[in-house]
Amino acid sequence: MRYRRVVAKFGTSLLTAGSDRLDLVAMSQLVGQVARLRADGIEVVVVSSGARAAGRHRLARRLPEGFTPSRQAVASVGQSQLMQSWDELFDWHDIIVAQVLLTRRDLADRQGYLNARNALRDLLEMGTVPVVNENDAVAMDQVLASRIGENDSLAAFVANLVEADLLAILTDVEGFYDDDPRTNPAANLMSRIERVDVVVENAAKGTGSFGGSGGMSTKLKAANIAAQSGIDVVVTNGHRPGSLLDAAAGKEPGTFFPAVSDRLESRKRWLLANISRTGHIVVDEGAVDALRVRGRSLLPAGVTSVAGSFARGDTIEVRDPAGSLTAAGTANYDSAALAQIRGLRSDRIASVLGYAYGEEAIHRDNLVLL
Ligand code: GLU
């Protein structure tokens, strides 16, 4: 297999097979493919829509006359049924699923971003399949645009969050066409899009998928975000058996968007662009060696001093004993906490601080050498 960590986005129209309720046959076909990937050692995060469709169907016959439930209420009912279905279907393969509900706010806020990232990383490390959806019950359009609104963008954010190397958007059409295939039978499938430009955007406006909230333009936008951050993207027909396996094998069914930048480079750029000007840390020779030679995380034990102030989630400079810049990374602890635990073994963190955000001062995944 060509990829190591895959984010698979399943749209409503796929999960309902075009009906007005969840379609367990369609779902189990997808589950079987995810299980195959897991068996091959590939980590998979599922981004699942379908909560609102499931809720609508479930509530339909029980609503008091004239009562129209809110979008949030409908999604809450459906989300639990959605998770129950995933749970049962994955259980046949002895795979544990974990529900992760996010909002735009969680991802925009540094702390939330880091917490979600840590949780997802733990879940993957334990061999579970995280199933992500937007937290529709609390994500409101009105509150500081806290709602993402469709799962194509959510999937692109999640792919970034977990540093996936492939984002597979599974929908109910083959991919992107140069015109609307429903009205123009001569429309051609675009098998590869190297660059999302105005021409492609205009073409995508016409080609809609059915039943979900994201049309082809939201998929295009999401594909672009992911590709720009160094993640390959495939948009393909999830009804075709084996389509996820094909995508993960790099077979390029549907429309393929090659990553436009190197993932490491884009992360480096992101980290450096956000570097804190108000504080930094100094580490000992052992830590420099662990970072530079052994490719390890930075532990509090190697931190000799904490200068200035920074918050958990800030990108900070890591300097060697001579004061030269050696790395930069996202601090797992704020400056006050790190000053308390510097030089200590990580198993002491919880007893000194009364809490722990993990044993690293800066996790390897959030660190670049300079
Ligand atoms: N969060 C929505 C749901 O589960 C899906 C949004 C989408 O279809 O993109 O119903």
Coordinates of C-alpha atoms and ligand atoms in Angstrom, one line a residue:
M1 CA 0.0 0.0 0.0
R2 CA 1.1 3.5 -0.8
Y3 CA -0.3 5.3 2.2
R4 CA 0.1 5.1 5.9
R5 CA -2.6 7.2 7.3
V6 CA -5.9 7.7 5.5
V7 CA -8.9 10.0 6.3
A8 CA -12.0 8.5 4.6
K9 CA -15.0 10.8 4.3
F10 CA -18.3 9.1 3.7
G11 CA -21.1 11.4 2.6
T12 CA -24.8 11.2 3.5
S13 CA -25.9 10.1 0.0
L14 CA -23.4 7.2 0.2
L15 CA -24.5 6.1 3.7
T16 CA -28.1 6.2 2.8
A17 CA -27.7 4.8 -0.6
G18 CA -29.9 7.6 -1.8
S19 CA -32.7 6.5 0.5
D20 CA -34.1 8.5 3.5
R21 CA -32.3 6.4 6.1
L22 CA -29.0 4.8 6.9
D23 CA -28.3 1.8 4.6
L24 CA -26.6 -0.9 6.6
V25 CA -25.5 -2.8 3.4
A26 CA -23.8 0.3 2.1
M27 CA -22.2 0.9 5.4
S28 CA -21.0 -2.6 5.9
Q29 CA -19.4 -2.6 2.5
L30 CA -17.3 0.5 3.6
V31 CA -16.6 -1.1 7.0
G32 CA -15.1 -4.2 5.3
Q33 CA -12.7 -2.0 3.3
V34 CA -11.6 0.0 6.4
A35 CA -11.0 -3.3 8.2
R36 CA -8.9 -4.5 5.3
L37 CA -6.8 -1.4 5.5
R38 CA -6.4 -1.7 9.2
A39 CA -5.3 -5.3 8.8
D40 CA -2.6 -4.1 6.3
G41 CA -1.4 -1.7 9.0
I42 CA -2.9 1.4 7.6
E43 CA -4.4 3.9 10.1
V44 CA -7.9 5.1 9.1
V45 CA -9.9 8.0 10.4
V46 CA -13.5 8.0 9.2
V47 CA -15.4 11.2 8.8
S48 CA -19.0 10.3 8.7
S49 CA -22.1 12.3 7.7
G50 CA -25.6 10.9 8.0
A51 CA -26.6 12.1 11.4
R52 CA -29.3 14.4 10.2
A53 CA -30.6 11.9 7.7
A54 CA -30.8 9.2 10.4
G55 CA -32.4 11.6 12.8
R56 CA -35.0 12.8 10.3
H57 CA -36.0 9.3 9.5
R58 CA -36.1 8.2 13.1
L59 CA -38.2 11.1 14.3
A60 CA -40.5 11.3 11.3
R61 CA -43.4 9.2 12.7
R62 CA -43.1 10.4 16.3
L63 CA -43.3 14.1 16.0
P64 CA -46.3 15.9 17.5
E65 CA -48.5 17.5 14.9
G66 CA -47.0 20.6 13.4
F67 CA -43.8 20.4 15.4
T68 CA -40.6 21.0 13.4
P69 CA -37.5 20.0 15.3
S70 CA -34.3 22.0 15.0
R71 CA -31.5 20.8 12.9
Q72 CA -29.5 20.3 16.2
A73 CA -32.1 18.1 17.8
V74 CA -32.5 16.0 14.7
A75 CA -28.8 15.5 14.4
S76 CA -28.5 14.6 18.0
V77 CA -31.0 11.8 17.6
G78 CA -29.4 10.6 14.4
Q79 CA -25.8 10.8 15.7
S80 CA -26.4 8.2 18.3
Q81 CA -28.0 5.8 15.8
L82 CA -25.2 6.5 13.4
M83 CA -22.5 5.6 16.0
Q84 CA -24.4 2.6 17.1
S85 CA -24.5 1.3 13.6
W86 CA -20.8 2.0 13.0
D87 CA -20.0 0.4 16.4
E88 CA -21.9 -2.8 15.6
L89 CA -20.6 -3.1 12.0
F90 CA -17.0 -2.6 13.0
D91 CA -17.4 -5.0 15.9
W92 CA -17.8 -7.8 13.5
H93 CA -14.2 -7.2 12.5
D94 CA -13.2 -6.8 16.1
I95 CA -12.5 -3.2 15.6
I96 CA -13.3 -0.6 18.3
V97 CA -14.7 2.7 17.1
A98 CA -14.5 6.0 18.9
Q99 CA -16.8 9.0 18.4
V100 CA -15.1 12.4 17.9
L101 CA -17.4 15.3 17.6
L102 CA -15.8 18.6 16.5
T103 CA -16.8 22.1 15.8
R104 CA -15.0 24.9 13.9
R105 CA -14.2 26.5 17.2
D106 CA -12.4 23.4 18.5
L107 CA -10.1 23.5 15.5
A108 CA -9.5 27.3 15.4
D109 CA -8.6 27.4 19.1
R110 CA -5.0 26.3 19.7
Q111 CA -5.8 24.3 22.8
G112 CA -8.8 22.6 21.2
Y113 CA -6.7 21.9 18.2
L114 CA -4.0 20.3 20.3
N115 CA -6.4 18.3 22.4
A116 CA -8.2 16.9 19.4
R117 CA -4.9 16.1 17.8
N118 CA -3.7 14.3 20.9
A119 CA -6.9 12.4 21.3
L120 CA -6.9 11.3 17.7
R121 CA -3.3 10.2 17.8
D122 CA -4.0 8.1 20.9
L123 CA -7.0 6.5 19.3
L124 CA -5.0 5.6 16.2
E125 CA -2.1 4.3 18.3
M126 CA -4.5 2.0 20.2
G127 CA -5.7 0.6 16.9
T128 CA -9.2 2.1 17.0
V129 CA -11.1 3.7 14.2
P130 CA -12.1 7.2 15.2
V131 CA -15.4 8.3 13.6
V132 CA -15.6 12.0 13.3
N133 CA -18.5 14.2 12.6
E134 CA -19.3 17.8 13.3
N135 CA -21.0 18.4 16.6
D136 CA -24.2 19.5 15.1
A137 CA -26.0 20.0 18.4
V138 CA -23.7 22.8 19.4
A139 CA -22.3 24.1 16.1
M140 CA -24.4 27.1 15.3
D141 CA -24.3 29.3 12.3
Q142 CA -24.9 32.3 14.5
V143 CA -22.2 31.9 17.0
L144 CA -19.0 33.3 15.6
A145 CA -19.4 31.2 12.5
S146 CA -18.6 28.2 14.6
R147 CA -20.2 25.8 12.2
I148 CA -18.3 24.2 9.4
G149 CA -21.6 23.1 7.9
E150 CA -20.4 20.3 5.7
N151 CA -18.1 17.4 6.2
D152 CA -15.9 17.9 3.1
S153 CA -14.1 20.8 4.8
L154 CA -14.3 19.0 8.1
A155 CA -12.5 16.0 6.5
A156 CA -9.8 18.3 5.1
F157 CA -9.3 19.8 8.5
V158 CA -9.1 16.4 10.1
A159 CA -6.6 15.2 7.5
N160 CA -4.4 18.1 8.4
L161 CA -4.9 17.5 12.1
V162 CA -3.8 13.9 12.0
E163 CA -1.2 14.5 9.2
A164 CA -2.8 12.0 6.9
D165 CA -1.1 11.2 3.6
L166 CA -4.4 10.5 1.8
L167 CA -7.8 12.1 2.0
A168 CA -10.4 9.9 0.3
I169 CA -13.7 11.6 -0.2
L170 CA -16.3 8.9 -1.1
T171 CA -19.5 10.1 -2.6
D172 CA -22.1 9.0 -5.0
V173 CA -20.6 10.2 -8.3
E174 CA -17.5 9.1 -10.0
G175 CA -15.5 12.3 -9.5
F176 CA -15.2 15.7 -11.1
Y177 CA -16.5 16.2 -14.6
D178 CA -15.8 19.0 -17.0
D179 CA -19.5 19.6 -17.2
D180 CA -22.6 18.4 -15.4
P181 CA -23.0 14.7 -16.4
R182 CA -26.7 14.7 -15.6
T183 CA -27.4 17.2 -18.3
N184 CA -24.5 16.7 -20.6
P185 CA -23.9 13.1 -21.5
A186 CA -20.6 14.1 -23.2
A187 CA -19.2 15.4 -20.0
N188 CA -15.8 13.9 -19.2
L189 CA -14.5 12.7 -15.9
M190 CA -11.3 14.5 -14.9
S191 CA -9.0 11.8 -13.6
R192 CA -6.4 14.2 -12.3
I193 CA -6.5 17.8 -11.2
E194 CA -3.0 19.3 -10.6
R195 CA -4.2 22.8 -9.9
V196 CA -7.6 24.0 -8.8
D197 CA -8.3 27.1 -10.9
V198 CA -11.2 29.1 -12.0
V199 CA -12.0 26.8 -14.9
V200 CA -12.2 23.8 -12.6
E201 CA -14.2 25.7 -10.1
N202 CA -16.8 26.7 -12.6
A203 CA -17.0 23.2 -13.9
A204 CA -17.6 21.9 -10.4
K205 CA -20.5 24.3 -9.8
G206 CA -22.6 22.2 -12.1
T207 CA -21.9 18.8 -10.8
G208 CA -23.8 18.2 -7.6
S209 CA -23.9 15.1 -5.5
F210 CA -27.3 14.0 -4.2
G211 CA -28.6 14.2 -0.6
G212 CA -25.6 15.6 1.3
S213 CA -24.9 19.2 2.2
G214 CA -21.7 19.5 0.3
G215 CA -21.8 19.8 -3.5
M216 CA -18.9 19.4 -5.8
S217 CA -17.6 22.9 -5.1
T218 CA -17.2 22.2 -1.4
K219 CA -15.4 19.0 -2.3
L220 CA -13.1 21.0 -4.6
K221 CA -12.4 23.5 -1.9
A222 CA -11.7 20.7 0.6
A223 CA -9.5 18.9 -1.9
N224 CA -7.6 22.1 -2.5
I225 CA -7.0 22.7 1.2
A226 CA -5.7 19.2 1.8
A227 CA -3.5 19.1 -1.4
Q228 CA -2.0 22.5 -0.4
S229 CA -1.0 21.0 2.9
G230 CA 0.8 18.1 1.3
I231 CA -2.0 15.5 1.4
D232 CA -3.0 13.5 -1.7
V233 CA -6.8 13.6 -2.3
V234 CA -9.1 11.2 -4.2
V235 CA -12.8 12.0 -4.8
T236 CA -14.5 8.8 -5.9
N237 CA -17.7 6.8 -6.1
G238 CA -18.1 5.0 -2.8
H239 CA -20.8 2.7 -4.1
R240 CA -18.2 1.0 -6.3
P241 CA -17.0 -2.0 -4.3
G242 CA -13.4 -1.7 -3.4
S243 CA -13.2 2.0 -4.2
L244 CA -11.6 2.9 -0.9
L245 CA -9.0 0.1 -1.2
D246 CA -8.2 1.2 -4.7
A247 CA -7.8 4.8 -3.5
A248 CA -5.5 3.7 -0.7
A249 CA -3.5 1.6 -3.2
G250 CA -2.9 4.7 -5.3
K251 CA -4.9 3.3 -8.2
E252 CA -6.5 6.6 -8.8
P253 CA -10.1 5.8 -9.6
G254 CA -12.2 8.9 -9.7
T255 CA -10.5 12.2 -9.5
F256 CA -7.0 12.5 -8.0
F257 CA -5.5 15.6 -6.6
P258 CA -1.7 15.2 -6.0
A259 CA -0.3 16.9 -3.0
V260 CA 1.2 20.2 -4.2
S261 CA 3.7 20.6 -1.4
D262 CA 5.8 18.4 0.7
R263 CA 4.0 17.7 4.0
L264 CA 7.1 18.3 6.1
E265 CA 7.7 21.6 4.3
S266 CA 4.2 22.8 4.8
R267 CA 4.3 21.9 8.5
K268 CA 7.6 23.6 8.9
R269 CA 6.3 26.7 7.2
W270 CA 3.2 26.7 9.4
L271 CA 5.2 26.2 12.6
L272 CA 7.8 28.9 11.7
A273 CA 5.1 31.4 10.6
N274 CA 3.5 31.0 14.1
I275 CA 6.6 31.1 16.2
S276 CA 6.2 32.8 19.6
R277 CA 8.2 36.0 20.1
T278 CA 7.6 36.1 23.8
G279 CA 9.3 33.0 25.1
H280 CA 11.6 30.1 24.3
I281 CA 13.3 27.2 26.1
V282 CA 16.8 25.9 26.4
V283 CA 17.6 22.2 26.5
D284 CA 20.7 20.2 27.5
E285 CA 23.1 18.3 25.2
G286 CA 21.3 15.0 25.8
A287 CA 18.1 16.5 24.5
V288 CA 19.7 18.0 21.5
D289 CA 21.1 14.6 20.7
A290 CA 17.7 13.0 21.2
L291 CA 16.1 15.5 18.8
R292 CA 18.8 15.7 16.2
V293 CA 20.2 12.2 16.1
R294 CA 17.6 9.9 17.5
G295 CA 14.5 11.6 16.2
R296 CA 12.8 11.7 19.6
S297 CA 10.3 13.9 21.3
L298 CA 11.5 16.6 23.7
L299 CA 10.9 15.5 27.3
P300 CA 10.7 17.9 30.2
A301 CA 13.8 16.1 31.6
G302 CA 16.0 17.7 28.9
V303 CA 14.7 21.3 29.4
T304 CA 17.1 23.4 31.4
S305 CA 15.4 26.8 31.4
V306 CA 12.3 28.5 30.3
A307 CA 12.5 32.1 29.2
G308 CA 9.6 34.5 28.9
S309 CA 6.1 33.3 28.7
F310 CA 4.1 31.2 26.3
A311 CA 0.8 29.3 26.3
R312 CA 0.2 25.6 25.8
G313 CA -0.1 25.3 22.0
D314 CA 2.3 28.1 21.1
T315 CA 5.1 27.3 18.8
I316 CA 8.3 28.0 20.6
E317 CA 12.0 28.0 19.9
V318 CA 14.2 25.3 21.3
R319 CA 17.8 26.5 21.9
D320 CA 20.8 24.4 22.7
P321 CA 23.1 25.1 25.7
A322 CA 25.1 27.6 23.6
G323 CA 21.9 29.5 22.8
S324 CA 21.7 28.5 19.2
L325 CA 18.4 27.7 17.6
T326 CA 18.1 24.0 17.2
A327 CA 14.4 23.3 16.7
A328 CA 10.9 24.8 16.9
G329 CA 7.7 23.1 18.0
T330 CA 4.3 23.3 19.7
A331 CA 4.6 23.4 23.5
N332 CA 2.5 20.8 25.3
Y333 CA 2.7 22.9 28.5
D334 CA 2.6 26.6 29.1
S335 CA 5.8 28.3 30.3
A336 CA 4.8 28.3 34.0
A337 CA 4.1 24.6 34.0
L338 CA 7.2 23.8 32.0
A339 CA 9.3 25.8 34.5
Q340 CA 7.9 23.6 37.2
I341 CA 8.6 20.3 35.5
R342 CA 11.8 21.1 33.7
G343 CA 14.5 18.6 34.5
L344 CA 12.0 16.1 35.9
R345 CA 11.2 12.6 34.7
S346 CA 7.9 12.5 32.8
D347 CA 6.3 10.2 35.3
R348 CA 6.5 13.0 37.9
I349 CA 4.5 15.5 35.8
A350 CA 1.1 14.6 37.2
S351 CA 2.2 14.7 40.8
V352 CA 3.9 18.1 40.4
L353 CA 1.3 19.8 38.3
G354 CA -1.8 17.9 39.3
Y355 CA -2.5 17.1 35.7
A356 CA -0.6 15.9 32.6
Y357 CA -1.0 16.6 28.9
G358 CA 1.4 13.8 28.0
E359 CA 4.9 12.9 28.8
E360 CA 6.5 15.2 26.2
A361 CA 7.3 18.9 26.4
I362 CA 7.1 19.0 22.7
H363 CA 5.9 15.9 20.8
R364 CA 8.0 14.8 17.8
D365 CA 5.1 15.2 15.5
N366 CA 4.8 18.9 16.4
L367 CA 8.5 19.6 16.1
V368 CA 10.9 20.6 13.3
L369 CA 14.6 20.7 13.4
L370 CA 16.3 23.9 12.3
Ligands
GLU1 N1 -22.9 16.7 10.1 C1 -23.9 16.4 9.1 C2 -24.6 15.1 9.4 O1 -24.1 14.2 10.0 C3 -23.3 16.1 7.7 C4 -22.8 17.3 7.0 C5 -22.5 16.9 5.6 O2 -23.4 16.1 5.0 O3 -21.5 17.3 5.0 O4 -25.8 15.0 9.1

